[in-house]
């Protein structure tokens, strides 16, 4: 199978897993369920899911693929929660997401808050479930990895630094730290969790962590470049918001040409880490895709 076809297949499988989980879970709060489905089933690259599945397949003992799919669903739910909250007026105040009204506009702000909260807690519920992995020790490792990536030292902390960047100019070191937390931590977590659920040894897990760290930073630089010279119709969300808010970005601090050069260097570094694993072609494709995309 071509790598592009594999990415399409993985995205579809992850979406189906999310849909199954959300529709099977019993609750009388149907409006909340509808908002959660809206937030998670509106398309997207599913890069985090693909990283989970690619890392799991790279492991020596991939085991039952249904477990990796559940981990992929959990990572995508956590990511969707962050987007729902980021789009709200108190954060980025974005009216659209993937060419559709943001969740707080499609429903209402209170429902969007609850949808984000429920998606976040459901992600951890999935990782702690025996259907994801039968070994409680593996469940704990998965939960701990996602907690570290999404909390104070990860995504939430990075979002706080991003909000503070609206009132003072960050230098390149500070922007790198902020984006490594806000965006990079969850991307790195996806690759590591894929390795964990797939039974990767310590050497491969270390390589996956280094690979995805560089990938996460390159991905964010590509995002900054798209925000700088992309258009809202292609992106499916407002363009140029960082500049309007006066936030420091890789493009504003480095210039577009140097930012592109840096993104390519980071991807080269990421690919070099996987050299001992000749079967890592899919992860290498994902790394290249991360900076070649147009949305």
mmCIF file of C-alpha atoms in Angstrom:
data_model
loop_
_atom_site.group_PDB
_atom_site.id
_atom_site.type_symbol
_atom_site.label_atom_id
_atom_site.label_comp_id
_atom_site.label_asym_id
_atom_site.label_seq_id
_atom_site.Cartn_x
_atom_site.Cartn_y
_atom_site.Cartn_z
ATOM 1 C CA UNK A 1 0.000 0.000 0.000
ATOM 2 C CA UNK A 2 1.243 3.508 -0.854
ATOM 3 C CA UNK A 3 1.985 5.631 2.201
ATOM 4 C CA UNK A 4 -0.611 8.228 1.153
ATOM 5 C CA UNK A 5 -3.213 5.457 0.924
ATOM 6 C CA UNK A 6 -2.129 4.164 4.330
ATOM 7 C CA UNK A 7 -2.627 7.644 5.823
ATOM 8 C CA UNK A 8 -6.122 7.807 4.334
ATOM 9 C CA UNK A 9 -6.856 4.326 5.672
ATOM 10 C CA UNK A 10 -5.565 5.198 9.145
ATOM 11 C CA UNK A 11 -7.556 8.441 9.244
ATOM 12 C CA UNK A 12 -10.720 6.579 8.305
ATOM 13 C CA UNK A 13 -10.109 3.810 10.835
ATOM 14 C CA UNK A 14 -9.478 6.326 13.619
ATOM 15 C CA UNK A 15 -12.627 8.259 12.733
ATOM 16 C CA UNK A 16 -14.671 5.039 12.771
ATOM 17 C CA UNK A 17 -13.221 4.112 16.166
ATOM 18 C CA UNK A 18 -14.098 7.528 17.601
ATOM 19 C CA UNK A 19 -17.614 7.341 16.190
ATOM 20 C CA UNK A 20 -18.147 3.850 17.595
ATOM 21 C CA UNK A 21 -16.946 4.855 21.059
ATOM 22 C CA UNK A 22 -19.069 8.002 21.197
ATOM 23 C CA UNK A 23 -22.233 6.335 19.944
ATOM 24 C CA UNK A 24 -21.961 3.252 22.159
ATOM 25 C CA UNK A 25 -21.382 5.198 25.386
ATOM 26 C CA UNK A 26 -24.711 5.519 27.187
ATOM 27 C CA UNK A 27 -25.897 8.911 28.426
ATOM 28 C CA UNK A 28 -29.170 10.868 28.391
ATOM 29 C CA UNK A 29 -27.187 14.049 27.593
ATOM 30 C CA UNK A 30 -27.748 13.741 23.843
ATOM 31 C CA UNK A 31 -26.922 17.389 23.071
ATOM 32 C CA UNK A 32 -23.537 16.965 24.709
ATOM 33 C CA UNK A 33 -22.895 13.785 22.718
ATOM 34 C CA UNK A 34 -23.875 15.629 19.526
ATOM 35 C CA UNK A 35 -21.366 18.392 20.296
ATOM 36 C CA UNK A 36 -18.625 15.843 20.974
ATOM 37 C CA UNK A 37 -19.351 14.083 17.670
ATOM 38 C CA UNK A 38 -19.372 17.455 15.884
ATOM 39 C CA UNK A 39 -15.978 18.356 17.357
ATOM 40 C CA UNK A 40 -14.317 15.047 16.515
ATOM 41 C CA UNK A 41 -15.928 14.046 13.217
ATOM 42 C CA UNK A 42 -15.415 17.210 11.154
ATOM 43 C CA UNK A 43 -12.382 15.929 9.277
ATOM 44 C CA UNK A 44 -8.794 16.935 9.876
ATOM 45 C CA UNK A 45 -5.445 15.344 9.082
ATOM 46 C CA UNK A 46 -5.583 12.794 11.943
ATOM 47 C CA UNK A 47 -1.796 13.121 12.166
ATOM 48 C CA UNK A 48 -1.752 12.136 15.826
ATOM 49 C CA UNK A 49 -3.782 9.004 15.110
ATOM 50 C CA UNK A 50 -1.474 8.134 12.217
ATOM 51 C CA UNK A 51 1.568 8.524 14.472
ATOM 52 C CA UNK A 52 0.022 6.185 17.052
ATOM 53 C CA UNK A 53 -0.755 3.547 14.436
ATOM 54 C CA UNK A 54 2.546 3.911 12.584
ATOM 55 C CA UNK A 55 4.576 3.640 15.792
ATOM 56 C CA UNK A 56 2.561 0.600 16.909
ATOM 57 C CA UNK A 57 3.180 -1.165 13.599
ATOM 58 C CA UNK A 58 6.896 -0.397 13.834
ATOM 59 C CA UNK A 59 7.117 -2.230 17.152
ATOM 60 C CA UNK A 60 8.262 -5.840 17.280
ATOM 61 C CA UNK A 61 5.023 -6.975 18.894
ATOM 62 C CA UNK A 62 2.189 -4.923 17.432
ATOM 63 C CA UNK A 63 -0.383 -7.268 18.955
ATOM 64 C CA UNK A 64 -4.114 -6.665 18.447
ATOM 65 C CA UNK A 65 -4.507 -3.589 16.193
ATOM 66 C CA UNK A 66 -7.789 -2.714 17.924
ATOM 67 C CA UNK A 67 -5.822 -1.557 20.971
ATOM 68 C CA UNK A 68 -3.725 0.843 18.905
ATOM 69 C CA UNK A 69 -6.893 2.141 17.252
ATOM 70 C CA UNK A 70 -8.391 2.913 20.648
ATOM 71 C CA UNK A 71 -5.217 4.763 21.638
ATOM 72 C CA UNK A 72 -5.411 6.690 18.368
ATOM 73 C CA UNK A 73 -9.024 7.599 19.142
ATOM 74 C CA UNK A 74 -8.045 8.796 22.613
ATOM 75 C CA UNK A 75 -5.291 11.064 21.253
ATOM 76 C CA UNK A 76 -7.649 12.534 18.644
ATOM 77 C CA UNK A 77 -10.300 13.185 21.319
ATOM 78 C CA UNK A 78 -7.764 14.980 23.503
ATOM 79 C CA UNK A 79 -6.678 17.044 20.508
ATOM 80 C CA UNK A 80 -10.304 17.862 19.638
ATOM 81 C CA UNK A 81 -10.935 19.027 23.204
ATOM 82 C CA UNK A 82 -8.036 21.459 22.929
ATOM 83 C CA UNK A 83 -9.362 22.880 19.648
ATOM 84 C CA UNK A 84 -12.878 23.337 21.035
ATOM 85 C CA UNK A 85 -11.519 25.328 23.971
ATOM 86 C CA UNK A 86 -8.926 27.235 21.903
ATOM 87 C CA UNK A 87 -11.621 28.468 19.497
ATOM 88 C CA UNK A 88 -13.737 30.024 22.256
ATOM 89 C CA UNK A 89 -13.879 33.836 22.680
ATOM 90 C CA UNK A 90 -11.711 33.742 25.810
ATOM 91 C CA UNK A 91 -8.907 32.047 23.875
ATOM 92 C CA UNK A 92 -8.328 32.459 20.114
ATOM 93 C CA UNK A 93 -11.902 33.593 19.345
ATOM 94 C CA UNK A 94 -12.047 31.668 16.056
ATOM 95 C CA UNK A 95 -15.351 31.522 14.189
ATOM 96 C CA UNK A 96 -14.488 28.566 11.967
ATOM 97 C CA UNK A 97 -12.649 25.285 12.229
ATOM 98 C CA UNK A 98 -12.121 23.049 9.186
ATOM 99 C CA UNK A 99 -14.455 25.273 7.147
ATOM 100 C CA UNK A 100 -17.314 24.786 9.602
ATOM 101 C CA UNK A 101 -18.599 26.953 12.464
ATOM 102 C CA UNK A 102 -16.568 26.433 15.623
ATOM 103 C CA UNK A 103 -18.238 24.234 18.221
ATOM 104 C CA UNK A 104 -19.258 27.155 20.457
ATOM 105 C CA UNK A 105 -21.070 28.749 17.505
ATOM 106 C CA UNK A 106 -22.605 25.548 16.147
ATOM 107 C CA UNK A 107 -24.015 24.840 19.632
ATOM 108 C CA UNK A 108 -23.354 27.414 22.359
ATOM 109 C CA UNK A 109 -20.415 28.296 24.565
ATOM 110 C CA UNK A 110 -21.572 26.359 27.622
ATOM 111 C CA UNK A 111 -22.122 23.212 25.554
ATOM 112 C CA UNK A 112 -18.711 23.653 23.916
ATOM 113 C CA UNK A 113 -17.023 23.867 27.315
ATOM 114 C CA UNK A 114 -18.719 20.672 28.433
ATOM 115 C CA UNK A 115 -17.940 18.936 25.133
ATOM 116 C CA UNK A 116 -14.254 19.734 25.562
ATOM 117 C CA UNK A 117 -14.304 18.594 29.178
ATOM 118 C CA UNK A 118 -16.050 15.337 28.283
ATOM 119 C CA UNK A 119 -13.693 14.595 25.380
ATOM 120 C CA UNK A 120 -10.697 15.115 27.653
ATOM 121 C CA UNK A 121 -11.951 12.787 30.376
ATOM 122 C CA UNK A 122 -13.103 10.192 27.837
ATOM 123 C CA UNK A 123 -9.586 10.056 26.377
ATOM 124 C CA UNK A 124 -8.209 8.917 29.729
ATOM 125 C CA UNK A 125 -11.114 6.511 30.231
ATOM 126 C CA UNK A 126 -10.221 4.832 26.922
ATOM 127 C CA UNK A 127 -6.544 4.436 27.852
ATOM 128 C CA UNK A 128 -7.427 2.920 31.242
ATOM 129 C CA UNK A 129 -9.853 0.409 29.698
ATOM 130 C CA UNK A 130 -8.930 -3.261 29.426
ATOM 131 C CA UNK A 131 -10.143 -3.274 25.835
ATOM 132 C CA UNK A 132 -7.224 -0.987 24.968
ATOM 133 C CA UNK A 133 -4.635 -3.244 26.612
ATOM 134 C CA UNK A 134 -5.042 -6.163 28.988
ATOM 135 C CA UNK A 135 -1.964 -5.284 31.073
ATOM 136 C CA UNK A 136 -2.731 -2.701 33.813
ATOM 137 C CA UNK A 137 0.925 -1.611 33.767
ATOM 138 C CA UNK A 138 0.594 -0.652 30.108
ATOM 139 C CA UNK A 139 -2.659 1.179 30.841
ATOM 140 C CA UNK A 140 -0.893 3.198 33.543
ATOM 141 C CA UNK A 141 1.974 4.086 31.189
ATOM 142 C CA UNK A 142 -0.470 5.289 28.556
ATOM 143 C CA UNK A 143 -2.452 7.389 31.023
ATOM 144 C CA UNK A 144 0.709 8.885 32.532
ATOM 145 C CA UNK A 145 2.089 9.769 29.101
ATOM 146 C CA UNK A 146 -1.096 11.582 28.070
ATOM 147 C CA UNK A 147 -1.398 13.348 31.417
ATOM 148 C CA UNK A 148 2.137 14.680 31.130
ATOM 149 C CA UNK A 149 1.584 15.860 27.561
ATOM 150 C CA UNK A 150 -1.727 17.603 28.199
ATOM 151 C CA UNK A 151 -1.273 19.300 31.582
ATOM 152 C CA UNK A 152 0.784 22.046 33.179
ATOM 153 C CA UNK A 153 4.076 20.992 31.574
ATOM 154 C CA UNK A 154 2.428 20.247 28.239
ATOM 155 C CA UNK A 155 -0.502 21.494 26.210
ATOM 156 C CA UNK A 156 -2.363 23.501 28.881
ATOM 157 C CA UNK A 157 0.810 25.201 30.056
ATOM 158 C CA UNK A 158 1.751 25.989 26.478
ATOM 159 C CA UNK A 159 -1.658 27.551 25.849
ATOM 160 C CA UNK A 160 -1.175 29.757 28.905
ATOM 161 C CA UNK A 161 2.179 30.948 27.555
ATOM 162 C CA UNK A 162 0.482 31.571 24.204
ATOM 163 C CA UNK A 163 -2.127 33.791 25.857
ATOM 164 C CA UNK A 164 0.567 35.708 27.699
ATOM 165 C CA UNK A 165 2.337 36.269 24.380
ATOM 166 C CA UNK A 166 -0.483 38.664 23.452
ATOM 167 C CA UNK A 167 0.789 41.161 26.016
ATOM 168 C CA UNK A 168 4.556 40.841 25.597
ATOM 169 C CA UNK A 169 6.918 39.910 22.793
ATOM 170 C CA UNK A 170 8.532 36.478 23.162
ATOM 171 C CA UNK A 171 12.010 35.747 21.880
ATOM 172 C CA UNK A 172 12.841 32.698 19.771
ATOM 173 C CA UNK A 173 13.799 30.547 22.760
ATOM 174 C CA UNK A 174 10.504 31.342 24.483
ATOM 175 C CA UNK A 175 8.438 30.697 21.354
ATOM 176 C CA UNK A 176 10.208 27.364 20.876
ATOM 177 C CA UNK A 177 9.469 26.370 24.473
ATOM 178 C CA UNK A 178 5.844 27.489 24.204
ATOM 179 C CA UNK A 179 5.194 25.572 20.983
ATOM 180 C CA UNK A 180 7.038 22.476 22.214
ATOM 181 C CA UNK A 181 4.490 22.407 25.038
ATOM 182 C CA UNK A 182 1.336 23.577 23.255
ATOM 183 C CA UNK A 183 1.638 21.553 20.038
ATOM 184 C CA UNK A 184 4.717 19.367 20.221
ATOM 185 C CA UNK A 185 3.955 17.572 23.477
ATOM 186 C CA UNK A 186 0.811 15.861 22.173
ATOM 187 C CA UNK A 187 2.474 14.932 18.873
ATOM 188 C CA UNK A 188 5.359 13.382 20.808
ATOM 189 C CA UNK A 189 2.888 11.625 23.089
ATOM 190 C CA UNK A 190 1.118 10.083 20.092
ATOM 191 C CA UNK A 191 4.277 8.419 18.824
ATOM 192 C CA UNK A 192 5.330 7.251 22.293
ATOM 193 C CA UNK A 193 1.869 5.876 23.130
ATOM 194 C CA UNK A 194 1.858 4.019 19.821
ATOM 195 C CA UNK A 195 5.154 2.453 20.790
ATOM 196 C CA UNK A 196 3.886 1.578 24.269
ATOM 197 C CA UNK A 197 0.694 -0.115 23.067
ATOM 198 C CA UNK A 198 2.651 -1.883 20.325
ATOM 199 C CA UNK A 199 5.215 -3.309 22.743
ATOM 200 C CA UNK A 200 8.249 -1.277 21.617
ATOM 201 C CA UNK A 201 11.504 -1.817 23.497
ATOM 202 C CA UNK A 202 13.329 0.991 25.297
ATOM 203 C CA UNK A 203 15.613 1.731 22.327
ATOM 204 C CA UNK A 204 12.717 2.203 19.927
ATOM 205 C CA UNK A 205 10.705 4.246 22.447
ATOM 206 C CA UNK A 206 13.653 6.593 22.886
ATOM 207 C CA UNK A 207 13.966 6.953 19.115
ATOM 208 C CA UNK A 208 10.236 7.586 18.741
ATOM 209 C CA UNK A 209 10.446 10.308 21.373
ATOM 210 C CA UNK A 210 13.329 12.094 19.645
ATOM 211 C CA UNK A 211 11.766 11.681 16.192
ATOM 212 C CA UNK A 212 8.406 13.076 17.250
ATOM 213 C CA UNK A 213 9.945 15.935 19.249
ATOM 214 C CA UNK A 214 11.607 17.279 16.102
ATOM 215 C CA UNK A 215 8.512 16.502 14.053
ATOM 216 C CA UNK A 216 6.290 18.440 16.465
ATOM 217 C CA UNK A 217 8.431 21.558 16.227
ATOM 218 C CA UNK A 218 8.621 21.346 12.429
ATOM 219 C CA UNK A 219 4.840 20.881 12.312
ATOM 220 C CA UNK A 220 4.325 24.099 14.261
ATOM 221 C CA UNK A 221 6.738 26.039 12.060
ATOM 222 C CA UNK A 222 4.717 24.815 9.064
ATOM 223 C CA UNK A 223 1.557 26.037 10.829
ATOM 224 C CA UNK A 224 3.127 29.461 11.339
ATOM 225 C CA UNK A 225 4.052 29.593 7.656
ATOM 226 C CA UNK A 226 0.491 28.691 6.682
ATOM 227 C CA UNK A 227 -0.855 31.385 9.016
ATOM 228 C CA UNK A 228 1.566 33.824 7.366
ATOM 229 C CA UNK A 229 0.938 33.117 3.672
ATOM 230 C CA UNK A 230 -2.080 30.779 3.570
ATOM 231 C CA UNK A 231 -5.692 31.722 2.949
ATOM 232 C CA UNK A 232 -8.711 31.037 5.111
ATOM 233 C CA UNK A 233 -10.559 29.085 2.394
ATOM 234 C CA UNK A 234 -7.739 26.555 2.084
ATOM 235 C CA UNK A 235 -6.974 26.409 5.798
ATOM 236 C CA UNK A 236 -10.616 26.066 6.837
ATOM 237 C CA UNK A 237 -10.006 28.578 9.658
ATOM 238 C CA UNK A 238 -9.017 32.240 9.965
ATOM 239 C CA UNK A 239 -5.526 33.099 8.669
ATOM 240 C CA UNK A 240 -3.181 35.765 10.006
ATOM 241 C CA UNK A 241 -4.561 35.741 13.547
ATOM 242 C CA UNK A 242 -1.171 35.565 15.249
ATOM 243 C CA UNK A 243 0.007 38.690 13.457
ATOM 244 C CA UNK A 244 -3.241 40.505 14.268
ATOM 245 C CA UNK A 245 -2.821 39.711 17.959
ATOM 246 C CA UNK A 246 0.833 40.705 17.943
ATOM 247 C CA UNK A 247 2.036 37.247 18.925
ATOM 248 C CA UNK A 248 5.597 36.226 18.258
ATOM 249 C CA UNK A 249 5.890 33.311 15.848
ATOM 250 C CA UNK A 250 8.700 31.472 14.113
ATOM 251 C CA UNK A 251 7.967 33.445 10.957
ATOM 252 C CA UNK A 252 7.950 36.851 12.635
ATOM 253 C CA UNK A 253 11.167 36.099 14.530
ATOM 254 C CA UNK A 254 13.099 34.214 11.836
ATOM 255 C CA UNK A 255 11.557 35.316 8.564
ATOM 256 C CA UNK A 256 9.710 32.976 6.226
ATOM 257 C CA UNK A 257 12.779 31.673 4.386
ATOM 258 C CA UNK A 258 14.708 30.830 7.536
ATOM 259 C CA UNK A 259 11.607 29.259 9.078
ATOM 260 C CA UNK A 260 11.235 26.949 6.071
ATOM 261 C CA UNK A 261 14.911 26.040 6.226
ATOM 262 C CA UNK A 262 14.614 25.269 9.937
ATOM 263 C CA UNK A 263 11.523 23.096 9.427
ATOM 264 C CA UNK A 264 13.327 21.037 6.758
ATOM 265 C CA UNK A 265 16.404 20.676 8.984
ATOM 266 C CA UNK A 266 14.248 19.429 11.856
ATOM 267 C CA UNK A 267 12.611 16.853 9.590
ATOM 268 C CA UNK A 268 16.037 15.720 8.366
ATOM 269 C CA UNK A 269 17.086 15.285 12.004
ATOM 270 C CA UNK A 270 13.885 13.371 12.767
ATOM 271 C CA UNK A 271 14.394 11.016 9.823
ATOM 272 C CA UNK A 272 18.005 10.355 10.791
ATOM 273 C CA UNK A 273 16.862 8.984 14.153
ATOM 274 C CA UNK A 274 14.849 6.258 12.389
ATOM 275 C CA UNK A 275 17.724 5.065 10.181
ATOM 276 C CA UNK A 276 18.230 1.820 12.196
ATOM 277 C CA UNK A 277 14.626 0.829 11.375
ATOM 278 C CA UNK A 278 14.360 0.379 7.574
ATOM 279 C CA UNK A 279 10.680 -0.505 7.975
ATOM 280 C CA UNK A 280 9.938 3.019 9.293
ATOM 281 C CA UNK A 281 8.960 4.371 5.876
ATOM 282 C CA UNK A 282 5.439 5.310 6.959
ATOM 283 C CA UNK A 283 6.666 7.442 9.861
ATOM 284 C CA UNK A 284 9.158 9.057 7.501
ATOM 285 C CA UNK A 285 6.302 9.833 5.119
ATOM 286 C CA UNK A 286 4.313 11.417 7.966
ATOM 287 C CA UNK A 287 7.275 13.617 8.854
ATOM 288 C CA UNK A 288 7.595 14.884 5.278
ATOM 289 C CA UNK A 289 3.827 15.330 5.012
ATOM 290 C CA UNK A 290 3.817 17.478 8.160
ATOM 291 C CA UNK A 291 5.713 20.295 6.437
ATOM 292 C CA UNK A 292 4.461 19.795 2.863
ATOM 293 C CA UNK A 293 0.729 20.149 3.667
ATOM 294 C CA UNK A 294 -1.305 23.200 2.664
ATOM 295 C CA UNK A 295 -3.789 23.154 5.530
#
